């Protein structure tokens, strides 16, 4: 039987990684909305991290498979990231 670990609670100053590994964030309005959400997290006292290629697009996906996998794994591996 697997034991589940309860994650640590986020506190002000914790880092939240912003990722978009499925479909691309299309259009100026969607990108502005995402940026507004990031700003709200920062106003709440959190740090945010996102890659330069957050708005990547390849067909109907958010970039190629390697980019999308790397985006997730980069933040999973970072000990300073409290949430993705």
XYZ file of C-alpha atoms in Angstrom:
84
model
C 0.000 0.000 0.000
C 1.273 3.451 -0.924
C 1.440 6.147 1.719
C 0.522 9.626 0.561
C 2.559 12.560 1.763
C 0.796 15.795 2.533
C 2.637 18.654 0.796
C 3.918 21.588 2.782
C 1.584 24.555 2.979
C 2.442 27.531 0.837
C 3.439 30.603 2.764
C 4.092 34.125 1.506
C 7.394 34.057 -0.316
C 6.865 30.506 -1.618
C 7.525 30.009 -5.319
C 4.716 28.930 -7.628
C 5.741 27.743 -11.094
C 3.441 28.775 -13.916
C 3.274 26.189 -16.708
C 1.167 25.608 -19.805
C 2.107 22.143 -21.080
C -1.134 21.208 -22.846
C -2.676 23.654 -25.277
C -1.087 27.001 -26.091
C -2.228 30.207 -24.448
C -3.633 31.781 -27.588
C -4.462 35.382 -28.224
C -3.680 38.629 -26.542
C -6.692 38.401 -24.217
C -5.700 34.945 -22.916
C -2.094 36.013 -22.431
C -3.186 39.158 -20.607
C -5.445 37.048 -18.378
C -2.595 34.712 -17.500
C -0.329 37.661 -16.767
C -3.056 39.183 -14.546
C -3.248 35.887 -12.630
C 0.513 35.877 -12.156
C 0.351 39.468 -10.898
C -2.389 38.497 -8.425
C -0.231 35.690 -7.038
C 2.669 38.100 -6.648
C 0.445 40.676 -4.909
C -0.565 37.896 -2.500
C 3.094 37.569 -1.548
C 4.186 34.614 -3.659
C 7.158 34.397 -5.978
C 6.437 33.086 -9.460
C 8.606 31.313 -11.991
C 7.866 30.751 -15.646
C 9.917 29.904 -18.683
C 10.525 32.284 -21.568
C 8.703 29.840 -23.849
C 5.497 29.793 -21.782
C 3.481 30.925 -24.799
C 5.023 28.416 -27.229
C 2.801 26.842 -29.860
C 3.193 23.935 -32.239
C -0.052 23.093 -33.968
C -2.709 22.663 -31.315
C -0.127 21.977 -28.578
C 1.967 24.237 -26.357
C 5.185 23.453 -28.213
C 6.812 20.174 -29.114
C 6.829 17.175 -26.787
C 10.370 17.833 -25.563
C 9.527 21.439 -24.595
C 6.374 20.467 -22.772
C 8.058 17.656 -20.832
C 11.072 19.818 -19.990
C 8.811 22.576 -18.658
C 7.176 20.258 -16.125
C 10.328 18.377 -15.159
C 12.323 21.573 -14.655
C 9.958 22.685 -11.912
C 9.464 19.232 -10.384
C 13.240 19.063 -9.903
C 13.599 22.519 -8.356
C 13.561 22.330 -4.564
C 12.599 26.012 -4.272
C 9.279 25.490 -6.096
C 6.406 24.891 -3.674
C 3.632 24.462 -6.244
C 3.201 24.022 -9.970
